């Protein structure tokens, strides 16, 4: 009797407490009566001569990943590719940037600020983004939050980002002149697919992406399970009244048996938002669950392209000489002395080892798939360029002088902690996945990101070719 009464009291207390613990998870979108614009067919045209296009994807990994990706940006910002009339750096040629989880902070901030991204070090990397979080203290309220989906909701990390980093800006602010396309990736845990914050995705939701807070997209991408509750996107709408029409690529992907599994799964997910009356809300968690290195945006753009040159416009594809896609991967390698004994690893080490093994295995698969996709794309691109009439080439380039339809380099490289020897690699791998790191670790990561970029032989050769084409001696430029 006492046990039953005690259980009743505990249950009653839990219910009472849960009523006092409110959760703000969204939805982060609102519905519109008329569907918004679709995603652009091509990435934005470059501001320079169009001969160089840089893409950068920044992995997940909390502030560790954000700082490492920031270091890669600093490395690109040190490479001169034009002297006049305005001094140009390689960061000016970044036409696409994507991020997952912690990497989404750096990617979104660069998309918002461009070359003025440098104050991210003070605004985020050195800040305490954990100070308003409900942490792992064993309070009854926290257990209720965890039971209800996660310890933290939009009122903690998302609102902190909105106030302290993104200044209340929405996706409309990405539409500045010469801005790159920005791909922020979360995970749709109902459809088990990446959730890309794109205009096509939000058109399928009868929503306007321009009205979504950048902070909410980044927070969704970084919503690590249990630590954060899923961020919610609403699909509830009078579906026949917003005028939504499937984009051509989606219809083609659903009908084509040869379409890639990735593209078909994403198309089915978008179709779910419109056609499944039982799905009123989509729940978003950490983008690393489905794509830890943030390559979904480019991969989907390439697979959905209607032309051999997409996601570049025809003019961009003709002017192109060098395409470089860099993956800044801050995932860590499992280390520990338990491999020196027959016993172990113990439970905490086991959890870390399993997580790292899963992430690193998927990263390898994602990167290999990206490299293969770009190789196939180059073959199609060259065939298309070589089939163009001379008048078309002249119209796009202004001249036929120097035209070689095969003269186009497509380079895909990753930079990671594996680029460093011990003990430097050990120090980097020891940095935890947190939203608050000591200054010395932040600066170590920034330095490592820049160094890994400059030390990569394949990237260095590509950058040297870009500089020489611009009449700049790489050695003398590096000494300035």
Short mmCIF file of N, CA and C in Angstrom, two decimals, residues 203-314:
data_model
loop_
_atom_site.label_atom_id
_atom_site.label_comp_id
_atom_site.label_asym_id
_atom_site.label_seq_id
_atom_site.Cartn_x
_atom_site.Cartn_y
_atom_site.Cartn_z
N UNK A 203 8.90 25.79 -50.04
CA UNK A 203 7.75 25.87 -50.94
C UNK A 203 6.86 24.65 -50.73
N UNK A 204 7.47 23.48 -50.54
CA UNK A 204 6.69 22.26 -50.28
C UNK A 204 5.94 22.35 -48.96
N UNK A 205 6.42 23.19 -48.06
CA UNK A 205 5.76 23.40 -46.77
C UNK A 205 4.75 24.55 -46.82
N UNK A 206 4.57 25.14 -48.02
CA UNK A 206 3.73 26.34 -48.15
C UNK A 206 4.21 27.43 -47.19
N UNK A 207 5.51 27.60 -47.14
CA UNK A 207 6.11 28.58 -46.24
C UNK A 207 7.14 29.42 -47.00
N UNK A 208 7.49 30.55 -46.40
CA UNK A 208 8.44 31.48 -46.99
C UNK A 208 9.76 31.38 -46.23
N UNK A 209 10.77 30.82 -46.87
CA UNK A 209 12.07 30.67 -46.21
C UNK A 209 12.66 32.01 -45.81
N UNK A 210 12.38 33.06 -46.56
CA UNK A 210 12.94 34.38 -46.25
C UNK A 210 12.54 34.86 -44.86
N UNK A 211 11.44 34.33 -44.31
CA UNK A 211 10.97 34.77 -43.00
C UNK A 211 11.52 33.93 -41.85
N UNK A 212 12.27 32.88 -42.16
CA UNK A 212 12.82 32.00 -41.12
C UNK A 212 14.08 32.63 -40.54
N UNK A 213 14.18 32.63 -39.22
CA UNK A 213 15.39 33.17 -38.58
C UNK A 213 16.60 32.29 -38.90
N UNK A 214 17.69 32.92 -39.24
CA UNK A 214 18.93 32.18 -39.47
C UNK A 214 19.30 31.39 -38.23
N UNK A 215 19.10 31.99 -37.07
CA UNK A 215 19.44 31.33 -35.80
C UNK A 215 18.66 30.03 -35.63
N UNK A 216 17.40 29.99 -36.07
CA UNK A 216 16.61 28.77 -35.93
C UNK A 216 17.14 27.66 -36.84
N UNK A 217 17.55 28.03 -38.05
CA UNK A 217 18.11 27.03 -38.96
C UNK A 217 19.40 26.46 -38.39
N UNK A 218 20.27 27.32 -37.89
CA UNK A 218 21.54 26.88 -37.31
C UNK A 218 21.29 26.03 -36.07
N UNK A 219 20.36 26.45 -35.23
CA UNK A 219 20.05 25.69 -34.01
C UNK A 219 19.49 24.32 -34.35
N UNK A 220 18.67 24.23 -35.40
CA UNK A 220 18.15 22.93 -35.83
C UNK A 220 19.29 22.04 -36.29
N UNK A 221 20.23 22.61 -37.03
CA UNK A 221 21.37 21.85 -37.52
C UNK A 221 22.24 21.34 -36.38
N UNK A 222 22.24 22.07 -35.26
CA UNK A 222 23.10 21.72 -34.11
C UNK A 222 22.34 21.03 -32.98
N UNK A 223 21.10 20.64 -33.23
CA UNK A 223 20.26 20.08 -32.15
C UNK A 223 20.64 18.63 -31.85
N UNK A 224 21.68 18.48 -31.07
CA UNK A 224 22.16 17.14 -30.71
C UNK A 224 21.09 16.45 -29.85
N UNK A 225 20.74 15.20 -30.18
CA UNK A 225 19.66 14.53 -29.46
C UNK A 225 19.88 14.51 -27.94
N UNK A 226 18.79 14.63 -27.20
CA UNK A 226 18.71 14.64 -25.74
C UNK A 226 19.17 15.99 -25.18
N UNK A 227 20.34 16.47 -25.62
CA UNK A 227 20.78 17.78 -25.18
C UNK A 227 19.78 18.84 -25.65
N UNK A 228 19.27 18.68 -26.87
CA UNK A 228 18.30 19.61 -27.43
C UNK A 228 17.04 18.87 -27.84
N UNK A 229 15.91 19.52 -27.65
CA UNK A 229 14.66 18.99 -28.19
C UNK A 229 14.63 19.25 -29.69
N UNK A 230 13.94 18.41 -30.44
CA UNK A 230 13.84 18.66 -31.88
C UNK A 230 13.22 20.02 -32.17
N UNK A 231 13.74 20.68 -33.20
CA UNK A 231 13.13 21.91 -33.70
C UNK A 231 11.99 21.51 -34.64
N UNK A 232 10.89 22.22 -34.54
CA UNK A 232 9.67 21.81 -35.25
C UNK A 232 9.41 22.72 -36.45
N UNK A 233 9.03 22.07 -37.56
CA UNK A 233 8.57 22.76 -38.77
C UNK A 233 7.15 22.30 -39.03
N UNK A 234 6.25 23.22 -39.27
CA UNK A 234 4.85 22.89 -39.48
C UNK A 234 4.56 22.58 -40.94
N UNK A 235 3.81 21.50 -41.17
CA UNK A 235 3.34 21.20 -42.51
C UNK A 235 1.84 21.41 -42.62
N UNK A 236 1.18 21.78 -41.52
CA UNK A 236 -0.27 21.94 -41.49
C UNK A 236 -0.69 23.15 -42.31
N UNK A 237 -1.43 22.93 -43.36
CA UNK A 237 -1.84 24.01 -44.26
C UNK A 237 -2.97 23.53 -45.15
N UNK A 238 -3.82 24.40 -45.61
CA UNK A 238 -4.77 24.01 -46.67
C UNK A 238 -3.97 23.75 -47.95
N UNK A 239 -3.57 22.52 -48.15
CA UNK A 239 -2.55 22.20 -49.15
C UNK A 239 -2.93 22.61 -50.58
N UNK A 240 -4.21 22.70 -50.87
CA UNK A 240 -4.60 23.03 -52.24
C UNK A 240 -4.65 24.53 -52.49
N UNK A 241 -4.38 25.34 -51.45
CA UNK A 241 -4.60 26.78 -51.58
C UNK A 241 -3.33 27.61 -51.70
N UNK A 242 -2.15 27.02 -51.58
CA UNK A 242 -0.94 27.85 -51.69
C UNK A 242 -0.36 27.81 -53.10
N UNK A 243 -0.96 27.03 -53.97
CA UNK A 243 -0.52 27.00 -55.36
C UNK A 243 0.76 26.23 -55.61
N UNK A 244 1.10 25.35 -54.69
CA UNK A 244 2.37 24.60 -54.83
C UNK A 244 2.32 23.66 -56.03
N UNK A 245 3.40 23.67 -56.79
CA UNK A 245 3.60 22.73 -57.88
C UNK A 245 4.96 22.07 -57.68
N UNK A 246 4.99 20.77 -57.84
CA UNK A 246 6.28 20.09 -57.71
C UNK A 246 7.30 20.67 -58.69
N UNK A 247 8.53 20.93 -58.22
CA UNK A 247 9.58 21.31 -59.18
C UNK A 247 9.87 20.14 -60.11
N UNK A 248 10.37 20.47 -61.28
CA UNK A 248 10.60 19.45 -62.31
C UNK A 248 11.51 18.35 -61.82
N UNK A 249 12.56 18.71 -61.06
CA UNK A 249 13.52 17.70 -60.61
C UNK A 249 12.88 16.71 -59.66
N UNK A 250 11.90 17.18 -58.85
CA UNK A 250 11.26 16.29 -57.89
C UNK A 250 10.39 15.27 -58.61
N UNK A 251 9.59 15.74 -59.58
CA UNK A 251 8.76 14.82 -60.36
C UNK A 251 9.63 13.80 -61.09
N UNK A 252 10.73 14.30 -61.64
CA UNK A 252 11.65 13.40 -62.38
C UNK A 252 12.27 12.38 -61.45
N UNK A 253 12.67 12.80 -60.25
CA UNK A 253 13.32 11.88 -59.31
C UNK A 253 12.37 10.79 -58.85
N UNK A 254 11.10 11.15 -58.61
CA UNK A 254 10.14 10.15 -58.17
C UNK A 254 9.80 9.15 -59.27
N UNK A 255 9.87 9.60 -60.52
CA UNK A 255 9.47 8.73 -61.63
C UNK A 255 10.62 7.93 -62.22
N UNK A 256 11.85 8.39 -62.01
CA UNK A 256 13.01 7.79 -62.67
C UNK A 256 13.59 6.65 -61.83
N UNK A 257 13.52 5.42 -62.30
CA UNK A 257 14.10 4.31 -61.53
C UNK A 257 15.61 4.44 -61.35
N UNK A 258 16.26 5.17 -62.25
CA UNK A 258 17.71 5.32 -62.19
C UNK A 258 18.16 6.48 -61.33
N UNK A 259 17.22 7.25 -60.79
CA UNK A 259 17.60 8.38 -59.93
C UNK A 259 18.34 7.86 -58.71
N UNK A 260 19.27 8.67 -58.20
CA UNK A 260 20.05 8.25 -57.05
C UNK A 260 19.14 8.02 -55.83
N UNK A 261 19.54 7.11 -54.99
CA UNK A 261 18.77 6.82 -53.79
C UNK A 261 18.65 8.06 -52.90
N UNK A 262 19.75 8.82 -52.81
CA UNK A 262 19.74 10.04 -51.99
C UNK A 262 18.70 11.03 -52.50
N UNK A 263 18.71 11.28 -53.83
CA UNK A 263 17.79 12.24 -54.40
C UNK A 263 16.35 11.76 -54.29
N UNK A 264 16.13 10.48 -54.51
CA UNK A 264 14.78 9.92 -54.44
C UNK A 264 14.22 10.03 -53.01
N UNK A 265 15.07 9.74 -52.02
CA UNK A 265 14.63 9.83 -50.63
C UNK A 265 14.28 11.26 -50.27
N UNK A 266 15.08 12.22 -50.73
CA UNK A 266 14.79 13.62 -50.45
C UNK A 266 13.50 14.06 -51.14
N UNK A 267 13.30 13.61 -52.37
CA UNK A 267 12.08 13.95 -53.10
C UNK A 267 10.86 13.38 -52.39
N UNK A 268 10.96 12.16 -51.89
CA UNK A 268 9.83 11.57 -51.17
C UNK A 268 9.53 12.34 -49.88
N UNK A 269 10.59 12.80 -49.22
CA UNK A 269 10.39 13.58 -47.99
C UNK A 269 9.62 14.86 -48.30
N UNK A 270 10.03 15.58 -49.34
CA UNK A 270 9.32 16.81 -49.71
C UNK A 270 7.88 16.51 -50.10
N UNK A 271 7.68 15.38 -50.75
CA UNK A 271 6.32 15.00 -51.13
C UNK A 271 5.48 14.71 -49.88
N UNK A 272 6.12 14.18 -48.84
CA UNK A 272 5.43 13.92 -47.58
C UNK A 272 4.84 15.20 -46.99
N UNK A 273 5.58 16.30 -47.13
CA UNK A 273 5.13 17.56 -46.54
C UNK A 273 3.82 18.04 -47.18
N UNK A 274 3.57 17.61 -48.42
CA UNK A 274 2.37 18.04 -49.12
C UNK A 274 1.26 16.99 -49.14
N UNK A 275 1.65 15.72 -49.24
CA UNK A 275 0.65 14.70 -49.57
C UNK A 275 0.20 13.84 -48.40
N UNK A 276 0.90 13.88 -47.27
CA UNK A 276 0.56 13.01 -46.15
C UNK A 276 -0.23 13.80 -45.11
N UNK A 277 -1.53 13.56 -45.07
CA UNK A 277 -2.39 14.30 -44.15
C UNK A 277 -2.16 13.94 -42.69
N UNK A 278 -1.41 12.88 -42.44
CA UNK A 278 -1.12 12.47 -41.07
C UNK A 278 0.15 13.10 -40.52
N UNK A 279 0.85 13.87 -41.35
CA UNK A 279 2.11 14.50 -40.93
C UNK A 279 1.87 16.00 -40.82
N UNK A 280 1.69 16.48 -39.61
CA UNK A 280 1.44 17.90 -39.37
C UNK A 280 2.71 18.65 -38.99
N UNK A 281 3.68 17.93 -38.44
CA UNK A 281 4.91 18.58 -37.99
C UNK A 281 6.11 17.70 -38.33
N UNK A 282 7.16 18.34 -38.82
CA UNK A 282 8.43 17.66 -39.05
C UNK A 282 9.37 18.03 -37.91
N UNK A 283 10.06 17.04 -37.38
CA UNK A 283 10.96 17.25 -36.24
C UNK A 283 12.41 17.19 -36.73
N UNK A 284 13.15 18.24 -36.42
CA UNK A 284 14.52 18.37 -36.91
C UNK A 284 15.52 18.21 -35.77
N UNK A 285 16.56 17.41 -36.04
CA UNK A 285 17.67 17.27 -35.11
C UNK A 285 18.98 17.49 -35.86
N UNK A 286 20.07 17.32 -35.15
CA UNK A 286 21.44 17.56 -35.63
C UNK A 286 21.65 17.06 -37.06
N UNK A 287 22.16 17.95 -37.91
CA UNK A 287 22.43 17.57 -39.29
C UNK A 287 23.45 16.46 -39.43
N UNK A 288 24.30 16.29 -38.39
CA UNK A 288 25.31 15.25 -38.44
C UNK A 288 24.74 13.85 -38.44
N UNK A 289 23.47 13.69 -38.06
CA UNK A 289 22.86 12.37 -38.08
C UNK A 289 22.73 11.83 -39.50
N UNK A 290 22.61 12.72 -40.47
CA UNK A 290 22.44 12.29 -41.86
C UNK A 290 23.54 12.79 -42.80
N UNK A 291 24.32 13.77 -42.37
CA UNK A 291 25.40 14.30 -43.22
C UNK A 291 26.34 15.13 -42.36
N UNK A 292 27.38 14.51 -41.83
CA UNK A 292 28.23 15.22 -40.87
C UNK A 292 29.22 16.18 -41.51
N UNK A 293 29.43 16.09 -42.83
CA UNK A 293 30.39 17.01 -43.45
C UNK A 293 29.70 18.06 -44.34
N UNK A 294 28.39 18.07 -44.33
CA UNK A 294 27.67 19.17 -44.97
C UNK A 294 27.75 19.22 -46.48
N UNK A 295 27.76 18.07 -47.15
CA UNK A 295 27.84 18.06 -48.61
C UNK A 295 26.49 17.82 -49.27
N UNK A 296 25.42 17.72 -48.47
CA UNK A 296 24.11 17.44 -49.03
C UNK A 296 23.68 18.49 -50.04
N UNK A 297 23.89 19.77 -49.70
CA UNK A 297 23.44 20.84 -50.58
C UNK A 297 23.99 20.70 -51.98
N UNK A 298 25.31 20.59 -52.11
CA UNK A 298 25.91 20.49 -53.43
C UNK A 298 25.50 19.18 -54.11
N UNK A 299 25.51 18.08 -53.37
CA UNK A 299 25.17 16.78 -53.97
C UNK A 299 23.77 16.79 -54.55
N UNK A 300 22.81 17.35 -53.80
CA UNK A 300 21.44 17.40 -54.30
C UNK A 300 21.32 18.35 -55.49
N UNK A 301 22.02 19.47 -55.43
CA UNK A 301 21.98 20.42 -56.55
C UNK A 301 22.50 19.76 -57.82
N UNK A 302 23.58 19.02 -57.70
CA UNK A 302 24.15 18.38 -58.88
C UNK A 302 23.23 17.27 -59.40
N UNK A 303 22.69 16.47 -58.50
CA UNK A 303 21.83 15.37 -58.93
C UNK A 303 20.52 15.87 -59.52
N UNK A 304 20.05 17.02 -59.05
CA UNK A 304 18.78 17.56 -59.54
C UNK A 304 18.94 18.44 -60.77
N UNK A 305 20.18 18.71 -61.18
CA UNK A 305 20.43 19.62 -62.30
C UNK A 305 19.79 19.11 -63.59
N UNK A 306 19.22 20.04 -64.35
CA UNK A 306 18.59 19.68 -65.62
C UNK A 306 19.59 19.70 -66.77
N UNK A 307 20.79 20.20 -66.52
CA UNK A 307 21.77 20.35 -67.59
C UNK A 307 23.10 19.76 -67.17
N UNK A 308 23.97 19.57 -68.13
CA UNK A 308 25.30 19.03 -67.85
C UNK A 308 26.13 20.00 -67.03
N UNK A 309 25.82 21.30 -67.12
CA UNK A 309 26.65 22.29 -66.43
C UNK A 309 26.10 22.68 -65.06
N UNK A 310 24.85 22.33 -64.73
CA UNK A 310 24.29 22.69 -63.44
C UNK A 310 25.08 22.07 -62.29
N UNK A 311 25.21 22.75 -61.15
CA UNK A 311 24.51 23.96 -60.73
C UNK A 311 25.15 25.28 -61.17
N UNK A 312 26.06 25.23 -62.15
CA UNK A 312 26.59 26.46 -62.73
C UNK A 312 25.71 26.86 -63.91
N UNK A 313 25.54 28.15 -64.12
CA UNK A 313 24.85 28.62 -65.31
C UNK A 313 25.73 28.33 -66.52
N UNK A 314 25.15 28.42 -67.71
CA UNK A 314 25.92 28.18 -68.93
C UNK A 314 27.10 29.15 -69.03
#
